[in-house]
Structures are given as C-alpha cells and as structure tokens.
Amino acid sequence: MTRARAIAVGVVVSLGFATAMAAAQAPLHDTQYADADIAYGATLYGSKCVTCHGAQGDGIGGVNLRSGTFRNAVIDRDLERFIRAGSPAGMPAFTLDSAEMAGVIAYLRNMNAFDAAAIKTGDVARGRALFTGKGACTGCHRAGGAGSVVGPDLSDVGATRSAGSLQRSLLDPASQMMPINRPVRLVKKDGAVVNGRRLNEDTYSLQIMDDGGNLRSFLKADLRDYTISTASPMPSYRTTLSADELADVLAYLLSLKGQL
C-alpha cells in the first residue's frame, strides 16, 4: 500500500469513527419540553391517536407508548418521520403542522409522567373573547381577517408556532420576537422620524409597517439614522391575565390555522 493510500484510508476510518461517536453522544430526544406543548399534545393524542393506542398507550399488542421508547424511532426527528410516514403494519400517515407535531412528540415523551387532571385545557371561545376584549390584541394584530396590521398577522400562528413558544410570547414577548418583526426607528435626512415594524431589508433598502399601519419603503441612503430595537412593544400578560385566561388565549391562538 502506498503512503498516500494509507493516509486516505486512515482519514476515512477516522471520519467514520468520529461520526459514530457523534451519533452515540447525540441526545435521544430534547431534554426539555414545555408544559404547554405537553398539554397540547395530550389533547391531540385524545383526538387522533387514542382510538387505536388507547388512553394508556397500550391499546396495540407489543406497543407501549408510555414507556417513552419506540422500535422505529430513537431521536425526536425519527419519531416525527415515522408519524408523518405511517407504518405498513397499519398506522396511517399523519399530516400535522409544526405546532401539532411539537405537541404530540412532547406528550409521547412525557406520557408516563403526565397527569391530565393537573392540566386545565383552555377554551377557544373564551380565548377569542379575551383576544378581542380584555387582552386588546386586535389593536396591533390581525387574526381571521379582522384586526390591525401594525403587528404581525396571527391568522396562521397556530400552525407555525408551538404551544410553548406561544405561551412564552404571552409572558415574555421579547424572548420570542422574530428578528424581521423587530421595532425600528428611522430618521430621514430632513429630520423626520418614522417608527414601525421591520418587514424586509436588503443592502440598500428596507420596508416597514409604520405605526399607522402603512406599508412604507425607504432607501438607506436617504436615512440619517436607523435603529433596530430588541424590546418588544407588546406587553406581557403575566399579571394582566389569570392563569385560566392565559390558557384560554393560548387555546385560541393554537386554533388559528390560516382558515377564515
């Protein structure tokens, strides 16, 4: 064997060993699951899975979902692929959005320790009333064709954001704020100040939704100052809404799947 070939073989072996070690050290699943995701997943399990698998997860012979281990899925990505593809043994493929998949996986991973009696599921109708009333959310947000465009449109937020992420948004809005939605303050060369929400930006220009709900575009060359804020204009509802009210609003947000 030539020296070059020996070196090449050594590199391949080393890479293979490193890959195997990385796989062995990779976590089998997420170490933390938000309580809101687990609770949401429990409701989805009750509507989509319980008929076959049973309330205790042992409705199918040889399958015990409460164990937290699965023959065809080790890490969460495996579990997601299996749920989406189904099984030749008879399990149908499930079309779940991002929030639903996060919830189902969180529940399956915590099924053994989950106490349904300790979790109060929110009510969608009450949540909608709070969203438009006490919470005053429509003053900034649009949902289902009604509301303001000053803040991000929430019409499909229940399909794109997990329950845990939405709950954190209600309690600590800045922690979940998307970079493209951050508040901005523009000062034009003539001294005029424009405040709004960033929608799009490239090297030479940016587009914002100003505080009046108007879509506006600016060339950066025409600006004297451009500041992006990390503080969210959305208030925290930690003290404004009770725990039950927060659960109701969360249930309503999760129901928003982009259908009017």
PDB file of C-alpha atoms in Angstrom:
ATOM      1  CA  MET A   1       0.000   0.000   0.000  1.00  0.00           C
ATOM      2  CA  THR A   2       1.355   3.419  -0.934  1.00  0.00           C
ATOM      3  CA  ARG A   3       1.802   6.105   1.693  1.00  0.00           C
ATOM      4  CA  ALA A   4      -0.875   8.289   0.056  1.00  0.00           C
ATOM      5  CA  ARG A   5      -3.381   5.417   0.049  1.00  0.00           C
ATOM      6  CA  ALA A   6      -2.582   4.574   3.658  1.00  0.00           C
ATOM      7  CA  ILE A   7      -3.208   8.190   4.656  1.00  0.00           C
ATOM      8  CA  ALA A   8      -6.505   8.229   2.742  1.00  0.00           C
ATOM      9  CA  VAL A   9      -7.668   5.016   4.415  1.00  0.00           C
ATOM     10  CA  GLY A  10      -6.700   6.411   7.782  1.00  0.00           C
ATOM     11  CA  VAL A  11      -8.722   9.575   7.177  1.00  0.00           C
ATOM     12  CA  VAL A  12     -11.799   7.573   6.160  1.00  0.00           C
ATOM     13  CA  VAL A  13     -11.530   5.359   9.232  1.00  0.00           C
ATOM     14  CA  SER A  14     -11.063   8.381  11.475  1.00  0.00           C
ATOM     15  CA  LEU A  15     -14.071  10.155   9.966  1.00  0.00           C
ATOM     16  CA  GLY A  16     -16.189   7.032  10.341  1.00  0.00           C
ATOM     17  CA  PHE A  17     -15.172   6.693  13.976  1.00  0.00           C
ATOM     18  CA  ALA A  18     -15.866  10.380  14.646  1.00  0.00           C
ATOM     19  CA  THR A  19     -19.298  10.107  13.027  1.00  0.00           C
ATOM     20  CA  ALA A  20     -20.157   7.034  15.073  1.00  0.00           C
ATOM     21  CA  MET A  21     -19.007   8.729  18.263  1.00  0.00           C
ATOM     22  CA  ALA A  22     -21.059  11.848  17.473  1.00  0.00           C
ATOM     23  CA  ALA A  23     -24.150   9.715  16.872  1.00  0.00           C
ATOM     24  CA  ALA A  24     -23.591   7.833  20.106  1.00  0.00           C
ATOM     25  CA  GLN A  25     -23.230  11.087  22.046  1.00  0.00           C
ATOM     26  CA  ALA A  26     -26.243  12.794  20.437  1.00  0.00           C
ATOM     27  CA  PRO A  27     -29.224  13.145  22.802  1.00  0.00           C
ATOM     28  CA  LEU A  28     -32.040  10.713  22.109  1.00  0.00           C
ATOM     29  CA  HIS A  29     -34.575  13.486  22.457  1.00  0.00           C
ATOM     30  CA  ASP A  30     -34.970  17.057  23.663  1.00  0.00           C
ATOM     31  CA  THR A  31     -34.039  17.410  27.312  1.00  0.00           C
ATOM     32  CA  GLN A  32     -36.822  19.916  27.991  1.00  0.00           C
ATOM     33  CA  TYR A  33     -40.396  20.002  26.747  1.00  0.00           C
ATOM     34  CA  ALA A  34     -42.621  22.989  27.513  1.00  0.00           C
ATOM     35  CA  ASP A  35     -45.611  22.138  29.698  1.00  0.00           C
ATOM     36  CA  ALA A  36     -47.829  23.899  27.171  1.00  0.00           C
ATOM     37  CA  ASP A  37     -46.578  21.599  24.394  1.00  0.00           C
ATOM     38  CA  ILE A  38     -47.160  18.500  26.512  1.00  0.00           C
ATOM     39  CA  ALA A  39     -50.701  19.601  27.392  1.00  0.00           C
ATOM     40  CA  TYR A  40     -51.474  20.482  23.770  1.00  0.00           C
ATOM     41  CA  GLY A  41     -50.087  17.142  22.656  1.00  0.00           C
ATOM     42  CA  ALA A  42     -52.362  15.377  25.144  1.00  0.00           C
ATOM     43  CA  THR A  43     -55.434  16.921  23.523  1.00  0.00           C
ATOM     44  CA  LEU A  44     -54.184  15.935  20.063  1.00  0.00           C
ATOM     45  CA  TYR A  45     -53.472  12.387  21.227  1.00  0.00           C
ATOM     46  CA  GLY A  46     -57.022  12.198  22.546  1.00  0.00           C
ATOM     47  CA  SER A  47     -58.459  13.226  19.186  1.00  0.00           C
ATOM     48  CA  LYS A  48     -56.106  11.447  16.769  1.00  0.00           C
ATOM     49  CA  CYS A  49     -54.412   8.502  18.498  1.00  0.00           C
ATOM     50  CA  VAL A  50     -56.479   7.212  21.396  1.00  0.00           C
ATOM     51  CA  THR A  51     -58.871   5.143  19.249  1.00  0.00           C
ATOM     52  CA  CYS A  52     -56.077   2.722  18.311  1.00  0.00           C
ATOM     53  CA  HIS A  53     -53.470   3.183  21.025  1.00  0.00           C
ATOM     54  CA  GLY A  54     -55.827   3.622  23.963  1.00  0.00           C
ATOM     55  CA  ALA A  55     -55.750   6.157  26.775  1.00  0.00           C
ATOM     56  CA  GLN A  56     -52.791   4.402  28.413  1.00  0.00           C
ATOM     57  CA  GLY A  57     -50.851   3.938  25.166  1.00  0.00           C
ATOM     58  CA  ASP A  58     -51.047   0.136  25.298  1.00  0.00           C
ATOM     59  CA  GLY A  59     -54.032  -0.493  23.037  1.00  0.00           C
ATOM     60  CA  ILE A  60     -51.937  -2.253  20.388  1.00  0.00           C
ATOM     61  CA  GLY A  61     -50.208  -5.528  21.236  1.00  0.00           C
ATOM     62  CA  GLY A  62     -46.479  -5.206  21.647  1.00  0.00           C
ATOM     63  CA  VAL A  63     -46.625  -1.391  21.704  1.00  0.00           C
ATOM     64  CA  ASN A  64     -46.422   0.580  24.932  1.00  0.00           C
ATOM     65  CA  LEU A  65     -46.228   4.295  24.233  1.00  0.00           C
ATOM     66  CA  ARG A  66     -45.956   5.135  27.924  1.00  0.00           C
ATOM     67  CA  SER A  67     -42.506   3.568  28.020  1.00  0.00           C
ATOM     68  CA  GLY A  68     -41.086   6.513  26.081  1.00  0.00           C
ATOM     69  CA  THR A  69     -39.095   4.188  23.805  1.00  0.00           C
ATOM     70  CA  PHE A  70     -40.106   3.221  20.288  1.00  0.00           C
ATOM     71  CA  ARG A  71     -38.922   0.444  17.993  1.00  0.00           C
ATOM     72  CA  ASN A  72     -38.878   2.631  14.885  1.00  0.00           C
ATOM     73  CA  ALA A  73     -37.777   5.952  16.402  1.00  0.00           C
ATOM     74  CA  VAL A  74     -34.858   6.846  18.640  1.00  0.00           C
ATOM     75  CA  ILE A  75     -34.454  10.617  18.448  1.00  0.00           C
ATOM     76  CA  ASP A  76     -37.295  13.092  18.002  1.00  0.00           C
ATOM     77  CA  ARG A  77     -36.564  13.547  14.299  1.00  0.00           C
ATOM     78  CA  ASP A  78     -37.036   9.784  13.838  1.00  0.00           C
ATOM     79  CA  LEU A  79     -40.334   9.951  15.679  1.00  0.00           C
ATOM     80  CA  GLU A  80     -41.503  12.842  13.507  1.00  0.00           C
ATOM     81  CA  ARG A  81     -40.598  10.988  10.311  1.00  0.00           C
ATOM     82  CA  PHE A  82     -42.399   7.860  11.499  1.00  0.00           C
ATOM     83  CA  ILE A  83     -45.583   9.792  12.373  1.00  0.00           C
ATOM     84  CA  ARG A  84     -45.588  11.564   9.014  1.00  0.00           C
ATOM     85  CA  ALA A  85     -44.915   8.387   7.010  1.00  0.00           C
ATOM     86  CA  GLY A  86     -47.084   5.920   8.917  1.00  0.00           C
ATOM     87  CA  SER A  87     -46.410   2.207   9.187  1.00  0.00           C
ATOM     88  CA  PRO A  88     -47.020  -0.774   6.875  1.00  0.00           C
ATOM     89  CA  ALA A  89     -48.382  -2.514   9.974  1.00  0.00           C
ATOM     90  CA  GLY A  90     -51.477  -0.341   9.764  1.00  0.00           C
ATOM     91  CA  MET A  91     -50.726   3.074  11.250  1.00  0.00           C
ATOM     92  CA  PRO A  92     -51.806   5.773   8.779  1.00  0.00           C
ATOM     93  CA  ALA A  93     -49.612   8.727   7.840  1.00  0.00           C
ATOM     94  CA  PHE A  94     -50.491  11.873   9.746  1.00  0.00           C
ATOM     95  CA  THR A  95     -50.315  15.355   8.268  1.00  0.00           C
ATOM     96  CA  LEU A  96     -49.523  17.567  11.238  1.00  0.00           C
ATOM     97  CA  ASP A  97     -48.370  21.168  11.239  1.00  0.00           C
ATOM     98  CA  SER A  98     -45.331  22.322  13.214  1.00  0.00           C
ATOM     99  CA  ALA A  99     -47.247  23.128  16.392  1.00  0.00           C
ATOM    100  CA  GLU A 100     -49.143  19.839  16.346  1.00  0.00           C
ATOM    101  CA  MET A 101     -46.014  17.770  15.756  1.00  0.00           C
ATOM    102  CA  ALA A 102     -44.165  19.520  18.585  1.00  0.00           C
ATOM    103  CA  GLY A 103     -47.096  18.836  20.888  1.00  0.00           C
ATOM    104  CA  VAL A 104     -47.548  15.169  20.006  1.00  0.00           C
ATOM    105  CA  ILE A 105     -43.847  14.420  20.387  1.00  0.00           C
ATOM    106  CA  ALA A 106     -43.659  16.290  23.703  1.00  0.00           C
ATOM    107  CA  TYR A 107     -46.645  14.325  25.005  1.00  0.00           C
ATOM    108  CA  LEU A 108     -45.349  10.942  23.845  1.00  0.00           C
ATOM    109  CA  ARG A 109     -42.001  11.612  25.502  1.00  0.00           C
ATOM    110  CA  ASN A 110     -43.740  12.557  28.759  1.00  0.00           C
ATOM    111  CA  MET A 111     -46.816  10.342  28.628  1.00  0.00           C
ATOM    112  CA  ASN A 112     -45.740   8.260  31.593  1.00  0.00           C
ATOM    113  CA  ALA A 113     -45.453  11.260  33.909  1.00  0.00           C
ATOM    114  CA  PHE A 114     -48.300  13.381  32.545  1.00  0.00           C
ATOM    115  CA  ASP A 115     -51.249  13.965  34.862  1.00  0.00           C
ATOM    116  CA  ALA A 116     -54.229  15.088  32.805  1.00  0.00           C
ATOM    117  CA  ALA A 117     -56.120  16.055  35.965  1.00  0.00           C
ATOM    118  CA  ALA A 118     -53.439  18.627  36.815  1.00  0.00           C
ATOM    119  CA  ILE A 119     -53.717  20.405  33.471  1.00  0.00           C
ATOM    120  CA  LYS A 120     -56.710  22.571  32.654  1.00  0.00           C
ATOM    121  CA  THR A 121     -57.209  22.885  28.922  1.00  0.00           C
ATOM    122  CA  GLY A 122     -58.146  26.355  27.704  1.00  0.00           C
ATOM    123  CA  ASP A 123     -61.370  27.201  25.905  1.00  0.00           C
ATOM    124  CA  VAL A 124     -61.166  28.556  22.347  1.00  0.00           C
ATOM    125  CA  ALA A 125     -64.350  30.644  22.535  1.00  0.00           C
ATOM    126  CA  ARG A 126     -63.333  32.297  25.797  1.00  0.00           C
ATOM    127  CA  GLY A 127     -59.854  32.860  24.365  1.00  0.00           C
ATOM    128  CA  ARG A 128     -61.276  34.593  21.302  1.00  0.00           C
ATOM    129  CA  ALA A 129     -63.312  36.898  23.552  1.00  0.00           C
ATOM    130  CA  LEU A 130     -60.206  37.748  25.586  1.00  0.00           C
ATOM    131  CA  PHE A 131     -58.160  38.293  22.418  1.00  0.00           C
ATOM    132  CA  THR A 132     -60.620  40.884  21.104  1.00  0.00           C
ATOM    133  CA  GLY A 133     -61.652  42.245  24.505  1.00  0.00           C
ATOM    134  CA  LYS A 134     -59.618  42.337  27.708  1.00  0.00           C
ATOM    135  CA  GLY A 135     -56.350  41.482  26.003  1.00  0.00           C
ATOM    136  CA  ALA A 136     -56.875  44.195  23.350  1.00  0.00           C
ATOM    137  CA  CYS A 137     -54.782  42.100  20.941  1.00  0.00           C
ATOM    138  CA  THR A 138     -56.611  43.267  17.802  1.00  0.00           C
ATOM    139  CA  GLY A 139     -55.273  46.762  18.434  1.00  0.00           C
ATOM    140  CA  CYS A 140     -51.997  45.514  16.936  1.00  0.00           C
ATOM    141  CA  HIS A 141     -52.624  42.062  15.469  1.00  0.00           C
ATOM    142  CA  ARG A 142     -54.837  40.686  12.740  1.00  0.00           C
ATOM    143  CA  ALA A 143     -56.460  37.250  13.047  1.00  0.00           C
ATOM    144  CA  GLY A 144     -59.008  35.643  10.773  1.00  0.00           C
ATOM    145  CA  GLY A 145     -59.433  38.717   8.617  1.00  0.00           C
ATOM    146  CA  ALA A 146     -60.095  41.159  11.483  1.00  0.00           C
ATOM    147  CA  GLY A 147     -57.807  43.444  13.438  1.00  0.00           C
ATOM    148  CA  SER A 148     -54.820  45.721  12.900  1.00  0.00           C
ATOM    149  CA  VAL A 149     -51.806  45.198  10.634  1.00  0.00           C
ATOM    150  CA  VAL A 150     -49.422  47.169  12.859  1.00  0.00           C
ATOM    151  CA  GLY A 151     -48.223  43.938  14.472  1.00  0.00           C
ATOM    152  CA  PRO A 152     -47.597  40.532  12.848  1.00  0.00           C
ATOM    153  CA  ASP A 153     -50.606  38.763  11.309  1.00  0.00           C
ATOM    154  CA  LEU A 154     -51.569  35.858  13.569  1.00  0.00           C
ATOM    155  CA  SER A 155     -54.063  34.191  11.232  1.00  0.00           C
ATOM    156  CA  ASP A 156     -51.953  31.025  10.905  1.00  0.00           C
ATOM    157  CA  VAL A 157     -49.877  31.252  14.073  1.00  0.00           C
ATOM    158  CA  GLY A 158     -51.379  28.031  15.428  1.00  0.00           C
ATOM    159  CA  ALA A 159     -49.802  26.112  12.561  1.00  0.00           C
ATOM    160  CA  THR A 160     -46.362  27.712  12.661  1.00  0.00           C
ATOM    161  CA  ARG A 161     -45.610  28.243  16.354  1.00  0.00           C
ATOM    162  CA  SER A 162     -45.547  25.618  19.080  1.00  0.00           C
ATOM    163  CA  ALA A 163     -47.725  25.895  22.166  1.00  0.00           C
ATOM    164  CA  GLY A 164     -44.655  26.502  24.302  1.00  0.00           C
ATOM    165  CA  SER A 165     -43.433  29.306  22.058  1.00  0.00           C
ATOM    166  CA  LEU A 166     -46.849  30.995  22.063  1.00  0.00           C
ATOM    167  CA  GLN A 167     -47.083  30.744  25.829  1.00  0.00           C
ATOM    168  CA  ARG A 168     -43.658  32.377  26.176  1.00  0.00           C
ATOM    169  CA  SER A 169     -44.777  35.143  23.815  1.00  0.00           C
ATOM    170  CA  LEU A 170     -47.679  35.935  26.121  1.00  0.00           C
ATOM    171  CA  LEU A 171     -45.475  36.001  29.218  1.00  0.00           C
ATOM    172  CA  ASP A 172     -42.182  37.377  27.841  1.00  0.00           C
ATOM    173  CA  PRO A 173     -42.837  38.849  24.367  1.00  0.00           C
ATOM    174  CA  ALA A 174     -39.272  39.975  23.667  1.00  0.00           C
ATOM    175  CA  SER A 175     -37.943  36.424  24.062  1.00  0.00           C
ATOM    176  CA  GLN A 176     -39.943  35.168  21.076  1.00  0.00           C
ATOM    177  CA  MET A 177     -39.774  38.203  18.791  1.00  0.00           C
ATOM    178  CA  MET A 178     -38.668  37.323  15.251  1.00  0.00           C
ATOM    179  CA  PRO A 179     -35.730  39.473  14.041  1.00  0.00           C
ATOM    180  CA  ILE A 180     -37.637  40.587  10.944  1.00  0.00           C
ATOM    181  CA  ASN A 181     -40.515  41.818  13.134  1.00  0.00           C
ATOM    182  CA  ARG A 182     -38.414  43.972  15.451  1.00  0.00           C
ATOM    183  CA  PRO A 183     -39.438  47.594  16.044  1.00  0.00           C
ATOM    184  CA  VAL A 184     -37.409  50.176  14.129  1.00  0.00           C
ATOM    185  CA  ARG A 185     -36.851  53.921  14.370  1.00  0.00           C
ATOM    186  CA  LEU A 186     -35.875  55.766  11.219  1.00  0.00           C
ATOM    187  CA  VAL A 187     -34.618  59.333  10.994  1.00  0.00           C
ATOM    188  CA  LYS A 188     -34.690  60.751   7.488  1.00  0.00           C
ATOM    189  CA  LYS A 189     -32.112  63.289   6.309  1.00  0.00           C
ATOM    190  CA  ASP A 190     -34.696  66.043   6.690  1.00  0.00           C
ATOM    191  CA  GLY A 191     -35.101  65.111  10.375  1.00  0.00           C
ATOM    192  CA  ALA A 192     -38.474  63.370  10.060  1.00  0.00           C
ATOM    193  CA  VAL A 193     -38.845  60.390  12.407  1.00  0.00           C
ATOM    194  CA  VAL A 194     -40.690  57.221  11.408  1.00  0.00           C
ATOM    195  CA  ASN A 195     -41.404  54.374  13.823  1.00  0.00           C
ATOM    196  CA  GLY A 196     -42.670  50.979  12.786  1.00  0.00           C
ATOM    197  CA  ARG A 197     -42.040  47.257  12.366  1.00  0.00           C
ATOM    198  CA  ARG A 198     -39.389  45.887  10.032  1.00  0.00           C
ATOM    199  CA  LEU A 199     -40.788  43.693   7.244  1.00  0.00           C
ATOM    200  CA  ASN A 200     -37.917  43.286   4.798  1.00  0.00           C
ATOM    201  CA  GLU A 201     -34.381  44.558   4.369  1.00  0.00           C
ATOM    202  CA  ASP A 202     -31.520  44.263   1.920  1.00  0.00           C
ATOM    203  CA  THR A 203     -28.220  46.076   1.445  1.00  0.00           C
ATOM    204  CA  TYR A 204     -29.744  49.247   0.024  1.00  0.00           C
ATOM    205  CA  SER A 205     -33.357  49.447   1.187  1.00  0.00           C
ATOM    206  CA  LEU A 206     -35.877  48.391   3.787  1.00  0.00           C
ATOM    207  CA  GLN A 207     -39.629  48.068   4.043  1.00  0.00           C
ATOM    208  CA  ILE A 208     -41.576  48.663   7.234  1.00  0.00           C
ATOM    209  CA  MET A 209     -45.121  48.782   8.518  1.00  0.00           C
ATOM    210  CA  ASP A 210     -45.291  52.121  10.274  1.00  0.00           C
ATOM    211  CA  ASP A 211     -47.212  52.729  13.491  1.00  0.00           C
ATOM    212  CA  GLY A 212     -50.157  53.978  11.463  1.00  0.00           C
ATOM    213  CA  GLY A 213     -50.480  50.662   9.625  1.00  0.00           C
ATOM    214  CA  ASN A 214     -48.980  51.960   6.378  1.00  0.00           C
ATOM    215  CA  LEU A 215     -46.554  49.907   4.285  1.00  0.00           C
ATOM    216  CA  ARG A 216     -43.533  52.101   3.508  1.00  0.00           C
ATOM    217  CA  SER A 217     -40.239  51.636   1.688  1.00  0.00           C
ATOM    218  CA  PHE A 218     -37.007  53.585   2.229  1.00  0.00           C
ATOM    219  CA  LEU A 219     -33.584  53.790   0.618  1.00  0.00           C
ATOM    220  CA  LYS A 220     -30.918  53.584   3.282  1.00  0.00           C
ATOM    221  CA  ALA A 221     -29.018  56.362   1.514  1.00  0.00           C
ATOM    222  CA  ASP A 222     -31.928  58.693   2.406  1.00  0.00           C
ATOM    223  CA  LEU A 223     -31.694  57.957   6.135  1.00  0.00           C
ATOM    224  CA  ARG A 224     -29.648  59.765   8.728  1.00  0.00           C
ATOM    225  CA  ASP A 225     -30.209  57.134  11.406  1.00  0.00           C
ATOM    226  CA  TYR A 226     -31.669  53.624  11.526  1.00  0.00           C
ATOM    227  CA  THR A 227     -32.145  51.829  14.848  1.00  0.00           C
ATOM    228  CA  ILE A 228     -33.476  48.318  15.430  1.00  0.00           C
ATOM    229  CA  SER A 229     -34.882  47.709  18.919  1.00  0.00           C
ATOM    230  CA  THR A 230     -34.664  44.441  20.857  1.00  0.00           C
ATOM    231  CA  ALA A 231     -37.513  45.482  23.149  1.00  0.00           C
ATOM    232  CA  SER A 232     -40.981  44.304  22.200  1.00  0.00           C
ATOM    233  CA  PRO A 233     -43.831  46.820  22.062  1.00  0.00           C
ATOM    234  CA  MET A 234     -46.160  44.007  23.102  1.00  0.00           C
ATOM    235  CA  PRO A 235     -46.906  43.967  26.842  1.00  0.00           C
ATOM    236  CA  SER A 236     -46.511  40.888  29.000  1.00  0.00           C
ATOM    237  CA  TYR A 237     -49.806  39.349  30.098  1.00  0.00           C
ATOM    238  CA  ARG A 238     -48.235  37.675  33.128  1.00  0.00           C
ATOM    239  CA  THR A 239     -50.144  39.913  35.556  1.00  0.00           C
ATOM    240  CA  THR A 240     -52.875  41.188  33.230  1.00  0.00           C
ATOM    241  CA  LEU A 241     -54.499  37.801  32.667  1.00  0.00           C
ATOM    242  CA  SER A 242     -55.093  34.989  35.140  1.00  0.00           C
ATOM    243  CA  ALA A 243     -53.660  31.510  34.574  1.00  0.00           C
ATOM    244  CA  ASP A 244     -57.048  30.310  33.290  1.00  0.00           C
ATOM    245  CA  GLU A 245     -57.361  33.301  30.965  1.00  0.00           C
ATOM    246  CA  LEU A 246     -53.854  32.710  29.610  1.00  0.00           C
ATOM    247  CA  ALA A 247     -54.803  29.093  28.910  1.00  0.00           C
ATOM    248  CA  ASP A 248     -57.897  30.269  27.043  1.00  0.00           C
ATOM    249  CA  VAL A 249     -55.948  32.736  24.888  1.00  0.00           C
ATOM    250  CA  LEU A 250     -53.354  30.057  24.162  1.00  0.00           C
ATOM    251  CA  ALA A 251     -56.119  27.664  23.067  1.00  0.00           C
ATOM    252  CA  TYR A 252     -57.475  30.321  20.710  1.00  0.00           C
ATOM    253  CA  LEU A 253     -54.060  31.085  19.212  1.00  0.00           C
ATOM    254  CA  LEU A 254     -53.450  27.382  18.614  1.00  0.00           C
ATOM    255  CA  SER A 255     -56.780  27.191  16.779  1.00  0.00           C
ATOM    256  CA  LEU A 256     -55.619  29.774  14.222  1.00  0.00           C
ATOM    257  CA  LYS A 257     -54.561  27.624  11.288  1.00  0.00           C
ATOM    258  CA  GLY A 258     -54.960  30.084   8.426  1.00  0.00           C
ATOM    259  CA  GLN A 259     -58.604  29.313   7.710  1.00  0.00           C
ATOM    260  CA  LEU A 260     -61.221  32.031   7.891  1.00  0.00           C
TER     261      LEU A 260
END
